[in-house]
Short mmCIF file of C-alpha atoms and ligand atoms in Angstrom, two decimals:
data_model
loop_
_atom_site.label_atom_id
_atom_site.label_comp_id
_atom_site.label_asym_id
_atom_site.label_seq_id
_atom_site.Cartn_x
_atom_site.Cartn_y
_atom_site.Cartn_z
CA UNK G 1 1.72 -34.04 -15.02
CA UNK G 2 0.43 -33.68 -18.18
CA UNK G 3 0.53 -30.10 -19.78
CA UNK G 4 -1.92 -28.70 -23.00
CA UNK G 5 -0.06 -26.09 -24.68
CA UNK G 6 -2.41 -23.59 -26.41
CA UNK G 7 -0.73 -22.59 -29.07
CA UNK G 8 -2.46 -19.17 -30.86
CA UNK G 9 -1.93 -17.52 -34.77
CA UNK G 10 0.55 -15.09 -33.88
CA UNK G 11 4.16 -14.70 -34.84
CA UNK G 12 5.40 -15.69 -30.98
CA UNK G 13 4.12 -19.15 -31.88
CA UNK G 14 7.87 -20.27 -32.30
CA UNK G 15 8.37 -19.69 -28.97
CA UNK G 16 5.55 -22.64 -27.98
CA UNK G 17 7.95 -25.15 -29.69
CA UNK G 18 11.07 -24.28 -26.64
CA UNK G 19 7.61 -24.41 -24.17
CA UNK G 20 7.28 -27.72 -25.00
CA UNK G 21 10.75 -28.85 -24.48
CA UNK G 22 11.15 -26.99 -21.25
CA UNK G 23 7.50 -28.84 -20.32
CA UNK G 24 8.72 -31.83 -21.52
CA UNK G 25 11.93 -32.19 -20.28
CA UNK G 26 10.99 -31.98 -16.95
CA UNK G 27 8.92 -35.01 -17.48
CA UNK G 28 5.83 -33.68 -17.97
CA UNK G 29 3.41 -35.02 -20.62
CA UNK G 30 2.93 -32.22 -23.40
CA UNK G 31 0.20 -32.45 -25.63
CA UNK G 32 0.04 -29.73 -28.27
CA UNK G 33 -2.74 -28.28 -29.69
CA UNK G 34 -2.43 -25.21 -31.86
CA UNK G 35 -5.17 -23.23 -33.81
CA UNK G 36 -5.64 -23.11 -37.55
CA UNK G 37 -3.61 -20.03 -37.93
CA UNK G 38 -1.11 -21.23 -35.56
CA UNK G 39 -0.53 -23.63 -38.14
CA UNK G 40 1.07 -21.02 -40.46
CA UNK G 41 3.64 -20.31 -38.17
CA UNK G 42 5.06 -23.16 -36.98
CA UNK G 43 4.21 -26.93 -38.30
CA UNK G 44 2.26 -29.67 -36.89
CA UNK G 45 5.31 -31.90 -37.70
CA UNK G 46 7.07 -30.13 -35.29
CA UNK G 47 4.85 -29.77 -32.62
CA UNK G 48 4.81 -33.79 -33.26
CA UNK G 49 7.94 -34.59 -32.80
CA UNK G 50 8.25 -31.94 -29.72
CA UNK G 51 5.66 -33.28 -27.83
CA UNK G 52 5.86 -36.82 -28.73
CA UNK G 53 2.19 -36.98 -29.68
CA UNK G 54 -0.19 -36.46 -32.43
CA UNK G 55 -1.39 -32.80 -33.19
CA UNK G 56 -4.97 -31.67 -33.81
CA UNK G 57 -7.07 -28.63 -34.40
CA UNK G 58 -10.05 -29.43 -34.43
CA UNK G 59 -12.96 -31.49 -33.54
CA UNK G 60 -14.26 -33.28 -36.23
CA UNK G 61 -10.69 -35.23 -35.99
CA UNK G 62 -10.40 -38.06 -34.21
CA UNK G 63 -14.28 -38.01 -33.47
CA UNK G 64 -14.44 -41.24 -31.69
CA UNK G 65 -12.43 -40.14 -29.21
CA UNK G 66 -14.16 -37.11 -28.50
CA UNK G 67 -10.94 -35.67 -28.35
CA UNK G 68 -12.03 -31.93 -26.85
CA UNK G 69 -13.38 -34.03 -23.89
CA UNK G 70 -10.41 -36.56 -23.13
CA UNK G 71 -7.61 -33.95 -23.83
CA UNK G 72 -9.46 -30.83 -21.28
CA UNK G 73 -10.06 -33.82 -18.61
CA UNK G 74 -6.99 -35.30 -18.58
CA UNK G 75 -5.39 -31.92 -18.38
CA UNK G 76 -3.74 -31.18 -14.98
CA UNK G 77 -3.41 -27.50 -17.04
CA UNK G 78 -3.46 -25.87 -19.78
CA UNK G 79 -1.14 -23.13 -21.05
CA UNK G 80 -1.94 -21.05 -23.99
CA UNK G 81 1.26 -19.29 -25.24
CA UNK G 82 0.98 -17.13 -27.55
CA UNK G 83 -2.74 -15.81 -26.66
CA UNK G 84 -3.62 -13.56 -29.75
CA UNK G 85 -6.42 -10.75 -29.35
CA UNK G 86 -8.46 -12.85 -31.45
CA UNK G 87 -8.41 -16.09 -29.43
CA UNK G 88 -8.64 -14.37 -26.23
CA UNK G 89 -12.32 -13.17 -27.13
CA UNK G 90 -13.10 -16.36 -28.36
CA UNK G 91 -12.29 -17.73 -24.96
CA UNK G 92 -14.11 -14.46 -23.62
CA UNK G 93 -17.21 -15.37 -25.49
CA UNK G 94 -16.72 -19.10 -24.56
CA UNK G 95 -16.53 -20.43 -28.37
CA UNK G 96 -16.14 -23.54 -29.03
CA UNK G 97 -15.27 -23.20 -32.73
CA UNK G 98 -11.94 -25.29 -32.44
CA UNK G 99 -10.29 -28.10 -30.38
CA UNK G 100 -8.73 -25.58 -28.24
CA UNK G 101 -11.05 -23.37 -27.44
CA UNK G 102 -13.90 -26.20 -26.89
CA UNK G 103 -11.11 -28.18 -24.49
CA UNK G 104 -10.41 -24.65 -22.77
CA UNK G 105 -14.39 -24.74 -22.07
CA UNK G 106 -14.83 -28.22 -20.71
CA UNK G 107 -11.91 -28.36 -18.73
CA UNK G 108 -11.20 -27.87 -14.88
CA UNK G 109 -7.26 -28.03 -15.24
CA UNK G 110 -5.70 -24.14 -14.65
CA UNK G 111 -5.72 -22.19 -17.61
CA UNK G 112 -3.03 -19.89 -17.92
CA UNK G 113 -2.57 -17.08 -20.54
CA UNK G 114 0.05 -15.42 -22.14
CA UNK G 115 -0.86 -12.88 -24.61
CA UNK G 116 1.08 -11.60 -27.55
CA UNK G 117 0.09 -8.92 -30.30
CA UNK G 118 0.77 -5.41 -31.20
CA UNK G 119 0.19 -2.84 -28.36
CA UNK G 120 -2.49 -1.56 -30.52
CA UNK G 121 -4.56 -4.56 -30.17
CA UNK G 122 -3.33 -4.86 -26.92
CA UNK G 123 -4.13 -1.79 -25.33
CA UNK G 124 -7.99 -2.04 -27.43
CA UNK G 125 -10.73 -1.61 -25.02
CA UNK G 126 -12.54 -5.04 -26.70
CA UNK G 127 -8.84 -6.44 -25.73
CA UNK G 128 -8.91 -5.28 -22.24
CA UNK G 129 -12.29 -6.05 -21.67
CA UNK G 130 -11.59 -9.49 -22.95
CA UNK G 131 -8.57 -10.05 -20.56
CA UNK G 132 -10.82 -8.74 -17.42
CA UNK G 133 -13.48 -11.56 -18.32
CA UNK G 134 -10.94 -14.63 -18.32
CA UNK G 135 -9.70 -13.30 -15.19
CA UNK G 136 -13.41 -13.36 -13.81
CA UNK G 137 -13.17 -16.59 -14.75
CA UNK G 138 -9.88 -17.53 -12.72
CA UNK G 139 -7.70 -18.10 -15.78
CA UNK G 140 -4.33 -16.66 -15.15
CA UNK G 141 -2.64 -14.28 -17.11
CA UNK G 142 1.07 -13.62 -18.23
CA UNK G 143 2.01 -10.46 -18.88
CA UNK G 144 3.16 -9.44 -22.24
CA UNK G 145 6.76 -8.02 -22.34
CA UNK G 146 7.77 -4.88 -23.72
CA UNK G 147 9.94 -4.90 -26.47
CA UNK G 148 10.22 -5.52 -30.46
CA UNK G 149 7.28 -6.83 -31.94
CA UNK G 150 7.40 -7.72 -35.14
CA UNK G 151 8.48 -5.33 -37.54
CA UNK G 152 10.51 -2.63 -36.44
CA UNK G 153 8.14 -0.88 -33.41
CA UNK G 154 8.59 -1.94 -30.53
CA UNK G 155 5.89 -2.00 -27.39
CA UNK G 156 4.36 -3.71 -24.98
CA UNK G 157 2.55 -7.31 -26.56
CA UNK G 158 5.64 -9.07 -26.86
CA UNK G 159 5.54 -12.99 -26.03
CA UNK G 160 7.91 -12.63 -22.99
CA UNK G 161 10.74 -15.83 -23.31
CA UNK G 162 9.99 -19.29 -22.98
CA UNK G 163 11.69 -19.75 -19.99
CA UNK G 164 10.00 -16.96 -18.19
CA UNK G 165 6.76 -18.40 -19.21
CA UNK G 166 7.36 -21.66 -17.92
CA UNK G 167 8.92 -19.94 -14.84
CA UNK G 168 5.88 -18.59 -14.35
CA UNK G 169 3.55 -21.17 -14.75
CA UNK G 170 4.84 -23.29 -12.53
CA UNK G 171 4.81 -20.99 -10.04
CA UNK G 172 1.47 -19.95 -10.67
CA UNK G 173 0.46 -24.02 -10.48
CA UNK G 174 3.06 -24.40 -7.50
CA UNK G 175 4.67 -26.74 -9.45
CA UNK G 176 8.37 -27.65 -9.75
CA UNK G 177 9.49 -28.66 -6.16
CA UNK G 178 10.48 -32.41 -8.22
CA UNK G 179 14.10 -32.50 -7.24
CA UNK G 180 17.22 -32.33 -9.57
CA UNK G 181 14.49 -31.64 -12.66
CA UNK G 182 14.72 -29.18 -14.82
CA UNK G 183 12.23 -27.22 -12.96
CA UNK G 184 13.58 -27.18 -9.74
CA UNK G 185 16.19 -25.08 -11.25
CA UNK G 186 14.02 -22.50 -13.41
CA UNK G 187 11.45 -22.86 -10.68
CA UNK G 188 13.88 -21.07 -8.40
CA UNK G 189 15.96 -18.34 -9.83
CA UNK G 190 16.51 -16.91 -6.56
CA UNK G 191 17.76 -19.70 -5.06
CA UNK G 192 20.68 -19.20 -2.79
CA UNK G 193 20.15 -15.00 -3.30
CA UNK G 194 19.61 -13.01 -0.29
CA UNK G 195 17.33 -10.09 -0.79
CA UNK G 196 16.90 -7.28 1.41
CA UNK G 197 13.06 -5.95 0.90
CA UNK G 198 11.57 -2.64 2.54
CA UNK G 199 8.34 -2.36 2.88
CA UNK G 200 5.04 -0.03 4.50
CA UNK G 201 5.84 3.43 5.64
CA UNK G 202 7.84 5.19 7.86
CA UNK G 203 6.40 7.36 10.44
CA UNK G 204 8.02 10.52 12.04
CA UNK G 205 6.90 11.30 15.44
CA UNK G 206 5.95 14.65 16.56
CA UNK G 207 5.25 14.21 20.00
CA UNK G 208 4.08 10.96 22.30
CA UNK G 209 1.17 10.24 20.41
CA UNK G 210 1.32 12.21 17.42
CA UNK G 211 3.28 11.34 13.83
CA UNK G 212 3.86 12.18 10.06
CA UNK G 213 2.75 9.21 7.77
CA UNK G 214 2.00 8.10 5.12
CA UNK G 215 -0.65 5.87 3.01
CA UNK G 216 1.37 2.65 2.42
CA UNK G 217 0.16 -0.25 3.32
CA UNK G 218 3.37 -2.35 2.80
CA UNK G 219 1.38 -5.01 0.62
CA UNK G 220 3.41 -4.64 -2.45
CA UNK G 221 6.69 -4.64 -0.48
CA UNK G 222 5.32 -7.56 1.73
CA UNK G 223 4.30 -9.47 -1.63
CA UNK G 224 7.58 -9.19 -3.03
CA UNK G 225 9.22 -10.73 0.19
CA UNK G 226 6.51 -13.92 0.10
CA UNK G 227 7.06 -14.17 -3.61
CA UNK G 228 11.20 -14.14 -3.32
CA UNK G 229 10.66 -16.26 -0.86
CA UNK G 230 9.10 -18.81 -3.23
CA UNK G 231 11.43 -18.35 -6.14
CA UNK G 232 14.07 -18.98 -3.48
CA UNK G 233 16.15 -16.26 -2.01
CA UNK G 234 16.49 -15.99 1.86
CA UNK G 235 14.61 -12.85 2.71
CA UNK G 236 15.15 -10.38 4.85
CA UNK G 237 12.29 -8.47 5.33
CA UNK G 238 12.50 -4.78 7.14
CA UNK G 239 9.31 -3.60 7.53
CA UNK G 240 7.80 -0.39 8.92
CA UNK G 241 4.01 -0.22 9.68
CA UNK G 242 2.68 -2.84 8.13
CA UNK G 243 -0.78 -3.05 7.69
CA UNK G 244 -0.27 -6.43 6.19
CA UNK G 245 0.79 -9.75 8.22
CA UNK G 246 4.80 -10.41 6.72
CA UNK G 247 5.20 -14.14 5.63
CA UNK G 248 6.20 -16.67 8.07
CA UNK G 249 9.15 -18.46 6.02
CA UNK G 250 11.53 -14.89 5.87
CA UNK G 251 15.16 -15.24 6.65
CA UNK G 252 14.94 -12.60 9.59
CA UNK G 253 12.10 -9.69 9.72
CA UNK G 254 13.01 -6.25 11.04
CA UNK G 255 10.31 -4.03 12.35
CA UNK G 256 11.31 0.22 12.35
CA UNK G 257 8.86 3.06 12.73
CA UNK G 258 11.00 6.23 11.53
CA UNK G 259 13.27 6.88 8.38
CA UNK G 260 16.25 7.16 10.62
CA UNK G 261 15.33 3.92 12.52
CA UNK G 262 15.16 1.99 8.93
CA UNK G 263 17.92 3.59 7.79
CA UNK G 264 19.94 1.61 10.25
CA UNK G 265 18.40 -1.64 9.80
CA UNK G 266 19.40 -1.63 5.93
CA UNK G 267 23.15 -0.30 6.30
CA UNK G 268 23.44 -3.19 9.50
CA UNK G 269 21.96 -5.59 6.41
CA UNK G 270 23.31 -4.11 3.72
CA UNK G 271 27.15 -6.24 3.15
CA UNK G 272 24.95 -9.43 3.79
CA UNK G 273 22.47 -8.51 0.55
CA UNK G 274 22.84 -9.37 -2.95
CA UNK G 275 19.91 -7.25 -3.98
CA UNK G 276 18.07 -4.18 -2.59
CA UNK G 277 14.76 -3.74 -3.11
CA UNK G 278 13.54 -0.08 -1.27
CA UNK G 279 9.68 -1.09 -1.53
CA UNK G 280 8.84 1.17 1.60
CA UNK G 281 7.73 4.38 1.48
CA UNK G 282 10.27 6.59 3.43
CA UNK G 283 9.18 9.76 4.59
CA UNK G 284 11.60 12.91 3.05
CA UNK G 285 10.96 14.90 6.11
CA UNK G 286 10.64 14.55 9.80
CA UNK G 287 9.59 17.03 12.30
CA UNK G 288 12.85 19.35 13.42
CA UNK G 289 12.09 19.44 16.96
CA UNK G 290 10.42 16.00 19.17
CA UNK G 291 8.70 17.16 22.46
CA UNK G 292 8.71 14.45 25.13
CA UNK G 293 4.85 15.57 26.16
CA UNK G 294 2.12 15.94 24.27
CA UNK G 295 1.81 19.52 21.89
CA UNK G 296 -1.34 20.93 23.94
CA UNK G 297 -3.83 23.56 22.45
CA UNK G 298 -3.68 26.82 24.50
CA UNK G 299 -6.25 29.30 24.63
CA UNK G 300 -4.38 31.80 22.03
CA UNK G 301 -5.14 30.56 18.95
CA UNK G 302 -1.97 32.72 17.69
CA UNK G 303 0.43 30.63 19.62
CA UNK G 304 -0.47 27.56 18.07
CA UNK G 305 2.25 25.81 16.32
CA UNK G 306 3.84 25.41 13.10
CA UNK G 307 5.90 22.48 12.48
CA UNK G 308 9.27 22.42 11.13
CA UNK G 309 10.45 20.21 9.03
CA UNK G 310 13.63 18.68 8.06
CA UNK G 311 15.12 16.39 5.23
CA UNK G 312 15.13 12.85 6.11
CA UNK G 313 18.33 10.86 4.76
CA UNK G 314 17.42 9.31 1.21
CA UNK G 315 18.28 6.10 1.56
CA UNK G 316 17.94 4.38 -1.63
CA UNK G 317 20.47 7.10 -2.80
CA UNK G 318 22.63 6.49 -0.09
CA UNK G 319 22.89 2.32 -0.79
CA UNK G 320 23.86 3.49 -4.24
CA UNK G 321 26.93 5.79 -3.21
CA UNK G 322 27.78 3.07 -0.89
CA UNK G 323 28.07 0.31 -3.74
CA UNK G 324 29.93 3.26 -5.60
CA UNK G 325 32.41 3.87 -3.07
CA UNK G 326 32.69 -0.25 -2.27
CA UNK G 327 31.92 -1.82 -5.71
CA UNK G 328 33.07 -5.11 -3.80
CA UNK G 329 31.08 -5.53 -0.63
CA UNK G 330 27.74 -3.69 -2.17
CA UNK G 331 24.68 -5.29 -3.14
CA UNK G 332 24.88 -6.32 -6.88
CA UNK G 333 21.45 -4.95 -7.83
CA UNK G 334 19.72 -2.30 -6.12
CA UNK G 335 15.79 -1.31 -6.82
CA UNK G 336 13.90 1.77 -6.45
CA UNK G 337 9.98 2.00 -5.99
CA UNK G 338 8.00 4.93 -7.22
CA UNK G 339 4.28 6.01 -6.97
CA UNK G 340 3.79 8.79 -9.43
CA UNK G 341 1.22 10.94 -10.88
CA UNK G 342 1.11 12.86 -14.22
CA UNK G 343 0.57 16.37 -15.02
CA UNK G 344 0.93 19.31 -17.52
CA UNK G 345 4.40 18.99 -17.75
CA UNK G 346 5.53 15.11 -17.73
CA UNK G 347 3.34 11.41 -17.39
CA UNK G 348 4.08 9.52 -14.62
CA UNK G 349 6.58 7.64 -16.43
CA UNK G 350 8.72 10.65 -17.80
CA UNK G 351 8.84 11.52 -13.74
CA UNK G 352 9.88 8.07 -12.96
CA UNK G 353 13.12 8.27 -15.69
CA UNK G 354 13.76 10.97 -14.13
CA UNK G 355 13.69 9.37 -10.93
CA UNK G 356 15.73 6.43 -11.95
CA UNK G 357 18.78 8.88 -12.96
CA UNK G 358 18.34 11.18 -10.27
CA UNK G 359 18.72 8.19 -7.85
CA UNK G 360 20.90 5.94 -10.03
CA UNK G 361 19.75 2.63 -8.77
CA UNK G 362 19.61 -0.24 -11.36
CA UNK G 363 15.57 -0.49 -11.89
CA UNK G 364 13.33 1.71 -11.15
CA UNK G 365 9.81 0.20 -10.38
CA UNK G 366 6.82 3.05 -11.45
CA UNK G 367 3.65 2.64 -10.01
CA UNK G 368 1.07 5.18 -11.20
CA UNK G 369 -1.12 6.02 -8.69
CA UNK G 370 -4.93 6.49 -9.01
CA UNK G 371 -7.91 5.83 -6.78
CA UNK G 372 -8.08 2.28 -7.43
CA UNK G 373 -4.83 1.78 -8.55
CA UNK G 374 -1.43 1.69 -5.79
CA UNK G 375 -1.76 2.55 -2.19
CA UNK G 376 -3.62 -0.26 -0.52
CA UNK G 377 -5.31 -1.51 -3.11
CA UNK G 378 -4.64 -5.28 -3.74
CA UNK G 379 -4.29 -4.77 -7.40
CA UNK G 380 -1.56 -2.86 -9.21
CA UNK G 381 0.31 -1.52 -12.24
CA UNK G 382 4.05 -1.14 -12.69
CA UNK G 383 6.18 -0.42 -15.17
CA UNK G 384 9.78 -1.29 -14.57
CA UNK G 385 12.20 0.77 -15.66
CA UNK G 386 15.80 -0.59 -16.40
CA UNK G 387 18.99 1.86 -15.76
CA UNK G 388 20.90 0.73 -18.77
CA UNK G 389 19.05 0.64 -21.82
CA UNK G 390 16.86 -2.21 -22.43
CA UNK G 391 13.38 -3.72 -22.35
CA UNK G 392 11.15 -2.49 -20.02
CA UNK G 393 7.90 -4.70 -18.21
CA UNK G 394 5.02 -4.02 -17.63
CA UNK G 395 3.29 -6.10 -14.50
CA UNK G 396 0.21 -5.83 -13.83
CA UNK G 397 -2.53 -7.77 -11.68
CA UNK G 398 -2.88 -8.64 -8.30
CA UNK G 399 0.49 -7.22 -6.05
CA UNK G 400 1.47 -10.72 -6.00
CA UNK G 401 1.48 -11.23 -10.00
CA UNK G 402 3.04 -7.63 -10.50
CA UNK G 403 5.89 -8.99 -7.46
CA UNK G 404 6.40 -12.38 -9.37
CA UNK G 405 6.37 -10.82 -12.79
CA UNK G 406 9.35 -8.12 -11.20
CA UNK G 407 11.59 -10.45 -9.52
CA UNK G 408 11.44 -12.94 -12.34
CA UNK G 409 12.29 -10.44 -14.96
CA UNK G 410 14.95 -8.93 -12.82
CA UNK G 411 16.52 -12.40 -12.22
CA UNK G 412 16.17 -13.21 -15.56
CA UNK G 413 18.30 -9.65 -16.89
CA UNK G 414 20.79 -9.96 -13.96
CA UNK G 415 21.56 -13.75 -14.30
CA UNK G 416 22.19 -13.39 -18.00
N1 CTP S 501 13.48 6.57 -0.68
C1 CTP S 501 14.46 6.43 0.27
N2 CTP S 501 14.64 7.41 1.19
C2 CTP S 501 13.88 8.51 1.19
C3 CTP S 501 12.87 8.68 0.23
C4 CTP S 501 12.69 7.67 -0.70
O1 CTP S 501 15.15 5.43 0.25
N3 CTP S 501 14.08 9.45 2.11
C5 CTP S 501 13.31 5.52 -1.70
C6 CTP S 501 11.95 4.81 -1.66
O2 CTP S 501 11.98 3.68 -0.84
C7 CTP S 501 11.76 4.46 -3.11
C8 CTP S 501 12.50 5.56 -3.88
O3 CTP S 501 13.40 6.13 -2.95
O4 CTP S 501 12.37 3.24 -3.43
C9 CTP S 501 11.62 6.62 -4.47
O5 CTP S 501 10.85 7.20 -3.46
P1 CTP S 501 10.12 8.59 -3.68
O6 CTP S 501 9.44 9.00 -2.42
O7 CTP S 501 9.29 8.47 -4.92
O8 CTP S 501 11.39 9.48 -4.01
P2 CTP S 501 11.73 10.94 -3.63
O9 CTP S 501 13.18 11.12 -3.91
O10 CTP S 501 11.27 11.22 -2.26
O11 CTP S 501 10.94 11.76 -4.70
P3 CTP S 501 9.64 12.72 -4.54
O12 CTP S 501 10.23 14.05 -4.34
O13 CTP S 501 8.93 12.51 -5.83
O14 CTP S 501 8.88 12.21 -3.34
#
């Protein structure tokens, strides 16, 4: 295939030269083609010798040629790393003030963006706004780590690694299958991992035709199985109430309706998993008492009835004893899921921490919910939170991206 590799003013332009190596040894054809300021980072000599073609910037080089034209058709994609804040809006705008951004316009190869800057300029509402019209255009987008920047803050803007970029991207282009190539290997990070993933909600019954619920929908626990899948791992998928259908290439897929009932799936599962993810939402309380017939209305509107409820067994905080008391035998990574919501007295995130140590699984994934944002909605932000101290992510996107962005990051930390 042959690969364009954006390459954007920005310190993270470094990183482009490893992006070319991975790119080409895999066999891939890389063509470079940074911007002016990229240029002040990292030198065209390099980028030369990397790619094992001639660099230009812009178009009144190699006019003949029409260069923007033969480079953005021969493309089979194009992968800007780093993105600055300053390109992106001339992509936005659909500028065609230098060879990359005038082969970005005329090309139909996948574009795929990865974004680097301060969180500042990242956060911007130009920025955003920016980011939200290359998606409308189907360009693809990479999220920025969290971590240092450059300087001594730290944020979220930061180039995430070469590797995970080119992970990425060839998942996003469903790339890498070639086998015994370098990205068969970084293609798959899962592979030969088996992953245990919850997902949709429990439901507590009441009476024959009555329950507790909740609003999951199970399609960010149902995205995280299809994505694992892809990167790999042999999924097993234990699902309760899913409004979603579960993919068709899972190891095994268990179905539950209660707490209890799930409970019992993971535990059976549980020596057979080297990760835990607890996607699902689990009720905290069932009904105390079950009638066999249904709860009728009487005509005393004083006798009728109050439910009781009791605690449900947590049992993300139960896998984590378990590993505690068999360090051996229990899964190596275990991973929490929490919708939150801020308030006077902590943001959803301070909540989550909490969370995390309260429950003391290894990540902590911290969904903030809104009206548009978490249950049911295809689209979704998370912010993973890491037990020990380190960087944080946030993924963000459709619940695919946020799942491939988590399990790649995750494989990434844990395989280290
Ligand atoms: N969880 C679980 N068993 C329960 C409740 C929750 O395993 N009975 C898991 C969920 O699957 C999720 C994580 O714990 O991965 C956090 O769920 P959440 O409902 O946010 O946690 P709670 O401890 O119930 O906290 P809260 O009081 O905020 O609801």
């Amino acid at each position: 295939m042959r690969v364009v590799i954006g390459i954007g003013g920005g310190i993270a332009a470094y990183k482009a030269a490893m992006l070319l190596r991975l790119f080409g040894k895999a066999g891939h054809e890389v063509i470079a083609i940074p911007t002016q300021a990229a240029l002040k980072f990292i030198g065209q000599p390099t980028l030369e010798a990397l790619s094992s073609n001639p660099v230009s910037v812009d178009v009144f080089e190699r006019v003949p040629e029409v260069n923007h034209v033969r480079q953005a058709e021969q493309a089979d994609a194009v992968i800007i790393a780093p993105a600055t804040a300053d390109l992106m809006a001339r992509l936005a705008t659909g500028r065609a003030n230098d060879l990359l951004s005038a082969t970005v316009l005329t090309t139909h190869a996948p574009v795929i963006l990865a974004p680097a800057m301060h969180t500042q300029m990242w956060e911007h509402p130009a920025t955003q706004a920016n980011v939200a019209t290359l998606r409308s255009y189907g360009y693809r987008l990479i999220e920025p780590a969290v971590g240092r920047l450059t300087g001594p803050d730290s944020g979220v803007g930061r180039l995430p690694e070469p590797e995970e970029i080119y992970a990425q991207a060839l998942a996003v282009l469903g790339w890498g299958r070639e086998q015994g190539s370098c990205a068969e290997t970084v293609s798959k990070p899962l592979a030969g991992q088996r992953l245990l993933i919850t997902a949709g909600g429990t439901r507590e019954a009441l009476d024959p035709v009555r329950f507790l619920g909740n609003r999951s929908s199970g399609k960010q626990g149902v995205a995280l199985a299809q994505v694992a899948t892809d990167l790999g791992a042999r999924v097993h998928l234990i699902g309760a109430n899913l409004e979603v259908r579960p993919p068709s290439d899972l190891d095994k897929l268990t179905l539950v309706t209660s707490a209890e009932q799930m409970r019992r799936a993971v535990f059976d599962a549980l020596s057979e998993s080297d990760m835990v993810i607890m996607a699902a939402a689990v009720a905290d309380f069932r009904p105390a008492d079950y009638t066999d017939s249904k709860i009728k209305k009487t005509d005393d509107p004083l006798a009728d009835p109050v439910i009781r409820l009791v605690r449900n067994p947590d049992i993300l905080r139960e896998i984590v004893l378990h590993r505690q008391n068999n360090p051996e035998g229990g899964p190596r990574t275990i991973v929490g899921f929490a919708a939150e919501t801020g308030d006077d007295t902590a943001t959803p995130l301070e909540y989550g921490q909490a969370k995390l140590t309260r429950k003391g699984c290894d990540y902590l994934a911290v969904n903030t919910v809104s009206p548009t944002l978490g249950f049911g909605a295809d689209n979704n932000t998370v912010t993973l939170l890491p037990k020990d101290v380190g960087e944080h992510l946030v993924a963000q996107g459709t619940k695919e991206d946020v799942a491939r962005a988590l399990l790649l990051h995750i494989a990434q930390q844990t395989q280290q």
